[in-house]
PDB file of N, CA and C in Angstrom:
ATOM      1  N   MET A   1     106.789  95.860 318.855  1.00 79.00           N
ATOM      2  CA  MET A   1     106.204  94.625 319.351  1.00 79.00           C
ATOM      3  C   MET A   1     104.701  94.559 319.040  1.00 79.00           C
ATOM      4  N   VAL A   2     104.010  95.653 319.307  1.00 81.00           N
ATOM      5  CA  VAL A   2     102.570  95.702 319.037  1.00 81.00           C
ATOM      6  C   VAL A   2     102.325  95.641 317.532  1.00 81.00           C
ATOM      7  N   PHE A   3     103.207  96.287 316.788  1.00 81.00           N
ATOM      8  CA  PHE A   3     103.080  96.288 315.332  1.00 81.00           C
ATOM      9  C   PHE A   3     103.216  94.865 314.777  1.00 81.00           C
ATOM     10  N   ASN A   4     104.179  94.095 315.275  1.00 87.00           N
ATOM     11  CA  ASN A   4     104.373  92.709 314.825  1.00 87.00           C
ATOM     12  C   ASN A   4     103.162  91.844 315.177  1.00 87.00           C
ATOM     13  N   ALA A   5     102.596  92.036 316.334  1.00 89.00           N
ATOM     14  CA  ALA A   5     101.412  91.278 316.740  1.00 89.00           C
ATOM     15  C   ALA A   5     100.235  91.620 315.837  1.00 89.00           C
ATOM     16  N   LEU A   6     100.099  92.890 315.503  1.00 92.00           N
ATOM     17  CA  LEU A   6      99.018  93.321 314.627  1.00 92.00           C
ATOM     18  C   LEU A   6      99.190  92.725 313.225  1.00 92.00           C
ATOM     19  N   LEU A   7     100.413  92.710 312.703  1.00 93.00           N
ATOM     20  CA  LEU A   7     100.678  92.095 311.408  1.00 93.00           C
ATOM     21  C   LEU A   7     100.358  90.605 311.433  1.00 93.00           C
ATOM     22  N   PHE A   8     100.708  89.929 312.511  1.00 94.00           N
ATOM     23  CA  PHE A   8     100.417  88.504 312.641  1.00 94.00           C
ATOM     24  C   PHE A   8      98.914  88.248 312.599  1.00 94.00           C
ATOM     25  N   VAL A   9      98.148  89.034 313.326  1.00 94.00           N
ATOM     26  CA  VAL A   9      96.697  88.871 313.359  1.00 94.00           C
ATOM     27  C   VAL A   9      96.098  89.122 311.980  1.00 94.00           C
ATOM     28  N   ILE A  10      96.564  90.145 311.290  1.00 96.00           N
ATOM     29  CA  ILE A  10      96.049  90.449 309.956  1.00 96.00           C
ATOM     30  C   ILE A  10      96.369  89.314 308.980  1.00 96.00           C
ATOM     31  N   GLU A  11      97.598  88.827 309.000  1.00 96.00           N
ATOM     32  CA  GLU A  11      97.974  87.720 308.119  1.00 96.00           C
ATOM     33  C   GLU A  11      97.180  86.460 308.449  1.00 96.00           C
ATOM     34  N   PHE A  12      96.950  86.205 309.727  1.00 96.00           N
ATOM     35  CA  PHE A  12      96.165  85.048 310.145  1.00 96.00           C
ATOM     36  C   PHE A  12      94.734  85.157 309.622  1.00 96.00           C
ATOM     37  N   LEU A  13      94.147  86.335 309.706  1.00 97.00           N
ATOM     38  CA  LEU A  13      92.792  86.534 309.205  1.00 97.00           C
ATOM     39  C   LEU A  13      92.730  86.376 307.686  1.00 97.00           C
ATOM     40  N   ILE A  14      93.754  86.827 306.995  1.00 97.00           N
ATOM     41  CA  ILE A  14      93.797  86.664 305.540  1.00 97.00           C
ATOM     42  C   ILE A  14      93.843  85.189 305.175  1.00 97.00           C
ATOM     43  N   VAL A  15      94.637  84.407 305.886  1.00 97.00           N
ATOM     44  CA  VAL A  15      94.722  82.969 305.635  1.00 97.00           C
ATOM     45  C   VAL A  15      93.373  82.303 305.883  1.00 97.00           C
ATOM     46  N   ILE A  16      92.698  82.679 306.955  1.00 98.00           N
ATOM     47  CA  ILE A  16      91.385  82.106 307.277  1.00 98.00           C
ATOM     48  C   ILE A  16      90.376  82.448 306.178  1.00 98.00           C
ATOM     49  N   VAL A  17      90.375  83.668 305.700  1.00 97.00           N
ATOM     50  CA  VAL A  17      89.439  84.080 304.653  1.00 97.00           C
ATOM     51  C   VAL A  17      89.720  83.321 303.358  1.00 97.00           C
ATOM     52  N   LYS A  18      91.004  83.186 302.994  1.00 98.00           N
ATOM     53  CA  LYS A  18      91.352  82.436 301.788  1.00 98.00           C
ATOM     54  C   LYS A  18      90.934  80.977 301.906  1.00 98.00           C
ATOM     55  N   PHE A  19      91.126  80.385 303.074  1.00 97.00           N
ATOM     56  CA  PHE A  19      90.728  79.000 303.296  1.00 97.00           C
ATOM     57  C   PHE A  19      89.218  78.844 303.150  1.00 97.00           C
ATOM     58  N   LEU A  20      88.462  79.722 303.784  1.00 97.00           N
ATOM     59  CA  LEU A  20      87.001  79.636 303.709  1.00 97.00           C
ATOM     60  C   LEU A  20      86.505  79.853 302.279  1.00 97.00           C
ATOM     61  N   TYR A  21      87.128  80.779 301.546  1.00 98.00           N
ATOM     62  CA  TYR A  21      86.751  81.004 300.155  1.00 98.00           C
ATOM     63  C   TYR A  21      86.995  79.749 299.324  1.00 98.00           C
ATOM     64  N   SER A  22      88.163  79.138 299.487  1.00 97.00           N
ATOM     65  CA  SER A  22      88.481  77.916 298.734  1.00 97.00           C
ATOM     66  C   SER A  22      87.516  76.795 299.077  1.00 97.00           C
ATOM     67  N   LEU A  23      87.191  76.657 300.344  1.00 97.00           N
ATOM     68  CA  LEU A  23      86.269  75.616 300.788  1.00 97.00           C
ATOM     69  C   LEU A  23      84.890  75.812 300.162  1.00 97.00           C
ATOM     70  N   VAL A  24      84.374  77.004 300.208  1.00 97.00           N
ATOM     71  CA  VAL A  24      83.056  77.294 299.641  1.00 97.00           C
ATOM     72  C   VAL A  24      83.078  77.095 298.125  1.00 97.00           C
ATOM     73  N   ALA A  25      84.153  77.511 297.463  1.00 96.00           N
ATOM     74  CA  ALA A  25      84.255  77.351 296.015  1.00 96.00           C
ATOM     75  C   ALA A  25      84.253  75.875 295.625  1.00 96.00           C
ATOM     76  N   GLU A  26      84.966  75.046 296.343  1.00 95.00           N
ATOM     77  CA  GLU A  26      85.003  73.613 296.041  1.00 95.00           C
ATOM     78  C   GLU A  26      83.667  72.935 296.316  1.00 95.00           C
ATOM     79  N   ILE A  27      83.013  73.318 297.374  1.00 96.00           N
ATOM     80  CA  ILE A  27      81.686  72.763 297.674  1.00 96.00           C
ATOM     81  C   ILE A  27      80.709  73.147 296.568  1.00 96.00           C
ATOM     82  N   TYR A  28      80.789  74.369 296.095  1.00 95.00           N
ATOM     83  CA  TYR A  28      79.925  74.815 294.988  1.00 95.00           C
ATOM     84  C   TYR A  28      80.173  73.985 293.740  1.00 95.00           C
ATOM     85  N   VAL A  29      81.433  73.738 293.407  1.00 92.00           N
ATOM     86  CA  VAL A  29      81.772  72.950 292.221  1.00 92.00           C
ATOM     87  C   VAL A  29      81.231  71.530 292.367  1.00 92.00           C
ATOM     88  N   MET A  30      81.371  70.946 293.554  1.00 91.00           N
ATOM     89  CA  MET A  30      80.885  69.581 293.778  1.00 91.00           C
ATOM     90  C   MET A  30      79.370  69.493 293.647  1.00 91.00           C
ATOM     91  N   LEU A  31      78.664  70.484 294.148  1.00 92.00           N
ATOM     92  CA  LEU A  31      77.204  70.434 294.141  1.00 92.00           C
ATOM     93  C   LEU A  31      76.599  70.773 292.785  1.00 92.00           C
ATOM     94  N   THR A  32      77.321  71.502 291.955  1.00 91.00           N
ATOM     95  CA  THR A  32      76.771  71.912 290.670  1.00 91.00           C
ATOM     96  C   THR A  32      77.358  71.128 289.499  1.00 91.00           C
ATOM     97  N   ALA A  33      78.122  70.084 289.779  1.00 83.00           N
ATOM     98  CA  ALA A  33      78.738  69.296 288.713  1.00 83.00           C
ATOM     99  C   ALA A  33      77.660  68.556 287.922  1.00 83.00           C
ATOM    100  N   VAL A  34      77.828  68.528 286.611  1.00 86.00           N
ATOM    101  CA  VAL A  34      76.895  67.850 285.734  1.00 86.00           C
ATOM    102  C   VAL A  34      77.528  66.531 285.293  1.00 86.00           C
ATOM    103  N   GLU A  35      76.766  65.452 285.431  1.00 85.00           N
ATOM    104  CA  GLU A  35      77.279  64.154 285.004  1.00 85.00           C
ATOM    105  C   GLU A  35      77.414  64.125 283.492  1.00 85.00           C
ATOM    106  N   ARG A  36      78.486  63.491 283.044  1.00 88.00           N
ATOM    107  CA  ARG A  36      78.783  63.415 281.619  1.00 88.00           C
ATOM    108  C   ARG A  36      78.373  62.052 281.096  1.00 88.00           C
ATOM    109  N   ASP A  37      77.822  62.015 279.909  1.00 93.00           N
ATOM    110  CA  ASP A  37      77.437  60.758 279.275  1.00 93.00           C
ATOM    111  C   ASP A  37      78.691  60.068 278.739  1.00 93.00           C
ATOM    112  N   VAL A  38      78.962  58.852 279.197  1.00 94.00           N
ATOM    113  CA  VAL A  38      80.165  58.119 278.771  1.00 94.00           C
ATOM    114  C   VAL A  38      79.848  57.021 277.764  1.00 94.00           C
ATOM    115  N   SER A  39      78.608  56.891 277.356  1.00 94.00           N
ATOM    116  CA  SER A  39      78.271  55.847 276.394  1.00 94.00           C
ATOM    117  C   SER A  39      79.001  56.114 275.083  1.00 94.00           C
ATOM    118  N   GLY A  40      79.677  55.100 274.588  1.00 94.00           N
ATOM    119  CA  GLY A  40      80.453  55.231 273.370  1.00 94.00           C
ATOM    120  C   GLY A  40      81.890  55.661 273.595  1.00 94.00           C
ATOM    121  N   ASP A  41      82.229  56.099 274.802  1.00 96.00           N
ATOM    122  CA  ASP A  41      83.601  56.497 275.108  1.00 96.00           C
ATOM    123  C   ASP A  41      84.456  55.270 275.390  1.00 96.00           C
ATOM    124  N   ILE A  42      85.762  55.410 275.230  1.00 98.00           N
ATOM    125  CA  ILE A  42      86.707  54.358 275.586  1.00 98.00           C
ATOM    126  C   ILE A  42      87.318  54.727 276.932  1.00 98.00           C
ATOM    127  N   VAL A  43      87.200  53.815 277.896  1.00 97.00           N
ATOM    128  CA  VAL A  43      87.676  54.078 279.252  1.00 97.00           C
ATOM    129  C   VAL A  43      88.763  53.069 279.596  1.00 97.00           C
ATOM    130  N   LEU A  44      89.953  53.561 279.948  1.00 98.00           N
ATOM    131  CA  LEU A  44      91.062  52.716 280.383  1.00 98.00           C
ATOM    132  C   LEU A  44      91.066  52.688 281.902  1.00 98.00           C
ATOM    133  N   ILE A  45      91.010  51.472 282.458  1.00 98.00           N
ATOM    134  CA  ILE A  45      91.001  51.313 283.917  1.00 98.00           C
ATOM    135  C   ILE A  45      92.101  50.331 284.290  1.00 98.00           C
ATOM    136  N   THR A  46      92.939  50.721 285.238  1.00 97.00           N
ATOM    137  CA  THR A  46      93.999  49.833 285.711  1.00 97.00           C
ATOM    138  C   THR A  46      93.532  49.095 286.953  1.00 97.00           C
ATOM    139  N   GLY A  47      94.093  47.923 287.165  1.00 96.00           N
ATOM    140  CA  GLY A  47      93.748  47.131 288.343  1.00 96.00           C
ATOM    141  C   GLY A  47      92.366  46.534 288.271  1.00 96.00           C
ATOM    142  N   THR A  48      91.960  46.080 287.080  1.00 96.00           N
ATOM    143  CA  THR A  48      90.593  45.582 286.905  1.00 96.00           C
ATOM    144  C   THR A  48      90.417  44.129 287.310  1.00 96.00           C
ATOM    145  N   GLY A  49      91.464  43.501 287.805  1.00 95.00           N
ATOM    146  CA  GLY A  49      91.352  42.110 288.224  1.00 95.00           C
ATOM    147  C   GLY A  49      90.502  41.935 289.467  1.00 95.00           C
ATOM    148  N   HIS A  50      90.531  42.916 290.344  1.00 93.00           N
ATOM    149  CA  HIS A  50      89.761  42.821 291.589  1.00 93.00           C
ATOM    150  C   HIS A  50      89.606  44.210 292.211  1.00 93.00           C
ATOM    151  N   GLY A  51      88.777  44.294 293.202  1.00 96.00           N
ATOM    152  CA  GLY A  51      88.636  45.517 293.992  1.00 96.00           C
ATOM    153  C   GLY A  51      87.964  46.663 293.256  1.00 96.00           C
ATOM    154  N   ILE A  52      88.454  47.865 293.557  1.00 97.00           N
ATOM    155  CA  ILE A  52      87.851  49.080 293.016  1.00 97.00           C
ATOM    156  C   ILE A  52      87.963  49.130 291.496  1.00 97.00           C
ATOM    157  N   GLY A  53      89.094  48.686 290.949  1.00 97.00           N
ATOM    158  CA  GLY A  53      89.259  48.689 289.498  1.00 97.00           C
ATOM    159  C   GLY A  53      88.218  47.833 288.800  1.00 97.00           C
ATOM    160  N   LYS A  54      87.947  46.668 289.382  1.00 97.00           N
ATOM    161  CA  LYS A  54      86.933  45.779 288.797  1.00 97.00           C
ATOM    162  C   LYS A  54      85.552  46.428 288.867  1.00 97.00           C
ATOM    163  N   GLU A  55      85.231  47.000 290.009  1.00 97.00           N
ATOM    164  CA  GLU A  55      83.923  47.640 290.167  1.00 97.00           C
ATOM    165  C   GLU A  55      83.758  48.831 289.223  1.00 97.00           C
ATOM    166  N   LEU A  56      84.822  49.613 289.057  1.00 97.00           N
ATOM    167  CA  LEU A  56      84.759  50.725 288.100  1.00 97.00           C
ATOM    168  C   LEU A  56      84.515  50.221 286.685  1.00 97.00           C
ATOM    169  N   ALA A  57      85.216  49.151 286.319  1.00 98.00           N
ATOM    170  CA  ALA A  57      85.041  48.587 284.975  1.00 98.00           C
ATOM    171  C   ALA A  57      83.602  48.131 284.760  1.00 98.00           C
ATOM    172  N   LEU A  58      83.037  47.465 285.749  1.00 97.00           N
ATOM    173  CA  LEU A  58      81.652  46.991 285.624  1.00 97.00           C
ATOM    174  C   LEU A  58      80.668  48.156 285.543  1.00 97.00           C
ATOM    175  N   GLN A  59      80.900  49.193 286.341  1.00 97.00           N
ATOM    176  CA  GLN A  59      79.994  50.343 286.344  1.00 97.00           C
ATOM    177  C   GLN A  59      80.065  51.120 285.032  1.00 97.00           C
ATOM    178  N   TYR A  60      81.285  51.368 284.544  1.00 97.00           N
ATOM    179  CA  TYR A  60      81.415  52.086 283.272  1.00 97.00           C
ATOM    180  C   TYR A  60      80.844  51.264 282.118  1.00 97.00           C
ATOM    181  N   ALA A  61      81.026  49.948 282.159  1.00 97.00           N
ATOM    182  CA  ALA A  61      80.454  49.094 281.123  1.00 97.00           C
ATOM    183  C   ALA A  61      78.927  49.182 281.148  1.00 97.00           C
ATOM    184  N   ALA A  62      78.365  49.220 282.349  1.00 97.00           N
ATOM    185  CA  ALA A  62      76.912  49.332 282.474  1.00 97.00           C
ATOM    186  C   ALA A  62      76.408  50.659 281.906  1.00 97.00           C
ATOM    187  N   LEU A  63      77.256  51.676 281.904  1.00 96.00           N
ATOM    188  CA  LEU A  63      76.880  52.978 281.351  1.00 96.00           C
ATOM    189  C   LEU A  63      77.085  53.049 279.840  1.00 96.00           C
ATOM    190  N   GLY A  64      77.620  51.968 279.246  1.00 97.00           N
ATOM    191  CA  GLY A  64      77.754  51.907 277.800  1.00 97.00           C
ATOM    192  C   GLY A  64      79.120  52.246 277.251  1.00 97.00           C
ATOM    193  N   ALA A  65      80.115  52.374 278.106  1.00 98.00           N
ATOM    194  CA  ALA A  65      81.463  52.692 277.636  1.00 98.00           C
ATOM    195  C   ALA A  65      82.186  51.419 277.197  1.00 98.00           C
ATOM    196  N   THR A  66      83.135  51.578 276.287  1.00 98.00           N
ATOM    197  CA  THR A  66      84.027  50.479 275.920  1.00 98.00           C
ATOM    198  C   THR A  66      85.165  50.474 276.930  1.00 98.00           C
ATOM    199  N   ILE A  67      85.408  49.331 277.551  1.00 98.00           N
ATOM    200  CA  ILE A  67      86.367  49.258 278.646  1.00 98.00           C
ATOM    201  C   ILE A  67      87.666  48.607 278.187  1.00 98.00           C
ATOM    202  N   VAL A  68      88.775  49.261 278.494  1.00 98.00           N
ATOM    203  CA  VAL A  68      90.100  48.688 278.294  1.00 98.00           C
ATOM    204  C   VAL A  68      90.620  48.342 279.683  1.00 98.00           C
ATOM    205  N   CYS A  69      90.696  47.045 279.959  1.00 98.00           N
ATOM    206  CA  CYS A  69      91.094  46.561 281.281  1.00 98.00           C
ATOM    207  C   CYS A  69      92.593  46.272 281.307  1.00 98.00           C
ATOM    208  N   TRP A  70      93.259  46.767 282.329  1.00 97.00           N
ATOM    209  CA  TRP A  70      94.700  46.593 282.460  1.00 97.00           C
ATOM    210  C   TRP A  70      94.985  46.103 283.869  1.00 97.00           C
ATOM    211  N   ASP A  71      95.615  44.922 283.958  1.00 96.00           N
ATOM    212  CA  ASP A  71      95.955  44.374 285.272  1.00 96.00           C
ATOM    213  C   ASP A  71      97.166  43.460 285.141  1.00 96.00           C
ATOM    214  N   ILE A  72      97.927  43.334 286.196  1.00 96.00           N
ATOM    215  CA  ILE A  72      99.109  42.478 286.189  1.00 96.00           C
ATOM    216  C   ILE A  72      98.722  41.001 286.271  1.00 96.00           C
ATOM    217  N   ASN A  73      97.560  40.712 286.852  1.00 95.00           N
ATOM    218  CA  ASN A  73      97.072  39.342 286.997  1.00 95.00           C
ATOM    219  C   ASN A  73      96.201  39.009 285.780  1.00 95.00           C
ATOM    220  N   GLU A  74      96.771  38.272 284.855  1.00 96.00           N
ATOM    221  CA  GLU A  74      96.092  37.997 283.582  1.00 96.00           C
ATOM    222  C   GLU A  74      94.793  37.219 283.776  1.00 96.00           C
ATOM    223  N   GLN A  75      94.785  36.251 284.678  1.00 96.00           N
ATOM    224  CA  GLN A  75      93.601  35.420 284.881  1.00 96.00           C
ATOM    225  C   GLN A  75      92.427  36.245 285.413  1.00 96.00           C
ATOM    226  N   LEU A  76      92.653  37.031 286.471  1.00 97.00           N
ATOM    227  CA  LEU A  76      91.565  37.835 287.032  1.00 97.00           C
ATOM    228  C   LEU A  76      91.110  38.925 286.061  1.00 97.00           C
ATOM    229  N   ASN A  77      92.059  39.469 285.318  1.00 97.00           N
ATOM    230  CA  ASN A  77      91.721  40.491 284.331  1.00 97.00           C
ATOM    231  C   ASN A  77      90.822  39.908 283.238  1.00 97.00           C
ATOM    232  N   THR A  78      91.165  38.716 282.778  1.00 97.00           N
ATOM    233  CA  THR A  78      90.356  38.050 281.754  1.00 97.00           C
ATOM    234  C   THR A  78      88.966  37.716 282.294  1.00 97.00           C
ATOM    235  N   GLU A  79      88.877  37.322 283.556  1.00 97.00           N
ATOM    236  CA  GLU A  79      87.564  37.041 284.162  1.00 97.00           C
ATOM    237  C   GLU A  79      86.684  38.289 284.169  1.00 97.00           C
ATOM    238  N   THR A  80      87.287  39.434 284.488  1.00 97.00           N
ATOM    239  CA  THR A  80      86.526  40.689 284.486  1.00 97.00           C
ATOM    240  C   THR A  80      86.036  41.022 283.087  1.00 97.00           C
ATOM    241  N   VAL A  81      86.904  40.861 282.090  1.00 98.00           N
ATOM    242  CA  VAL A  81      86.526  41.140 280.697  1.00 98.00           C
ATOM    243  C   VAL A  81      85.409  40.194 280.249  1.00 98.00           C
ATOM    244  N   ASN A  82      85.529  38.918 280.593  1.00 97.00           N
ATOM    245  CA  ASN A  82      84.482  37.960 280.228  1.00 97.00           C
ATOM    246  C   ASN A  82      83.157  38.298 280.896  1.00 97.00           C
ATOM    247  N   LEU A  83      83.211  38.776 282.131  1.00 97.00           N
ATOM    248  CA  LEU A  83      81.989  39.171 282.835  1.00 97.00           C
ATOM    249  C   LEU A  83      81.326  40.354 282.124  1.00 97.00           C
ATOM    250  N   ILE A  84      82.134  41.314 281.707  1.00 98.00           N
ATOM    251  CA  ILE A  84      81.600  42.478 280.986  1.00 98.00           C
ATOM    252  C   ILE A  84      81.010  42.049 279.644  1.00 98.00           C
ATOM    253  N   LYS A  85      81.721  41.184 278.930  1.00 98.00           N
ATOM    254  CA  LYS A  85      81.237  40.719 277.625  1.00 98.00           C
ATOM    255  C   LYS A  85      79.973  39.882 277.760  1.00 98.00           C
ATOM    256  N   SER A  86      79.826  39.134 278.870  1.00 97.00           N
ATOM    257  CA  SER A  86      78.622  38.325 279.069  1.00 97.00           C
ATOM    258  C   SER A  86      77.377  39.195 279.232  1.00 97.00           C
ATOM    259  N   LYS A  87      77.584  40.472 279.565  1.00 96.00           N
ATOM    260  CA  LYS A  87      76.463  41.399 279.696  1.00 96.00           C
ATOM    261  C   LYS A  87      76.220  42.180 278.414  1.00 96.00           C
ATOM    262  N   GLY A  88      76.905  41.767 277.340  1.00 96.00           N
ATOM    263  CA  GLY A  88      76.693  42.380 276.038  1.00 96.00           C
ATOM    264  C   GLY A  88      77.448  43.693 275.823  1.00 96.00           C
ATOM    265  N   ARG A  89      78.473  43.931 276.601  1.00 97.00           N
ATOM    266  CA  ARG A  89      79.263  45.153 276.481  1.00 97.00           C
ATOM    267  C   ARG A  89      80.624  44.864 275.888  1.00 97.00           C
ATOM    268  N   LYS A  90      81.329  45.895 275.439  1.00 97.00           N
ATOM    269  CA  LYS A  90      82.654  45.729 274.841  1.00 97.00           C
ATOM    270  C   LYS A  90      83.745  45.941 275.894  1.00 97.00           C
ATOM    271  N   ALA A  91      84.710  45.007 275.906  1.00 98.00           N
ATOM    272  CA  ALA A  91      85.842  45.125 276.832  1.00 98.00           C
ATOM    273  C   ALA A  91      87.039  44.412 276.237  1.00 98.00           C
ATOM    274  N   PHE A  92      88.220  44.907 276.572  1.00 98.00           N
ATOM    275  CA  PHE A  92      89.456  44.334 276.079  1.00 98.00           C
ATOM    276  C   PHE A  92      90.430  44.201 277.243  1.00 98.00           C
ATOM    277  N   ALA A  93      91.171  43.086 277.278  1.00 97.00           N
ATOM    278  CA  ALA A  93      92.095  42.815 278.375  1.00 97.00           C
ATOM    279  C   ALA A  93      93.540  42.988 277.933  1.00 97.00           C
ATOM    280  N   TYR A  94      94.321  43.645 278.762  1.00 95.00           N
ATOM    281  CA  TYR A  94      95.756  43.811 278.553  1.00 95.00           C
ATOM    282  C   TYR A  94      96.479  43.582 279.866  1.00 95.00           C
ATOM    283  N   THR A  95      97.649  42.954 279.757  1.00 88.00           N
ATOM    284  CA  THR A  95      98.467  42.752 280.962  1.00 88.00           C
ATOM    285  C   THR A  95      99.851  43.293 280.736  1.00 88.00           C
TER     286      THR A  95
END
């Protein structure tokens, strides 16, 4: 009985240590990440008719990427592409 309790405590401590190690490792990766230059890259974004997809398309276009917009709503998708093109950037619409 005491042996089983001791094994449980040891396994529990191992799980806690592994969790803390993973947490610290991920925080380190997040804090030391280097931003990548996307100018000249082709970026495919889905759901560009509205919401987060549209905002991502506008932000990547502002960074100089060529945007491939994909949305089920052809009208809103075309509006997003026209907005990007009006700012002198390259974008293409697909539905």
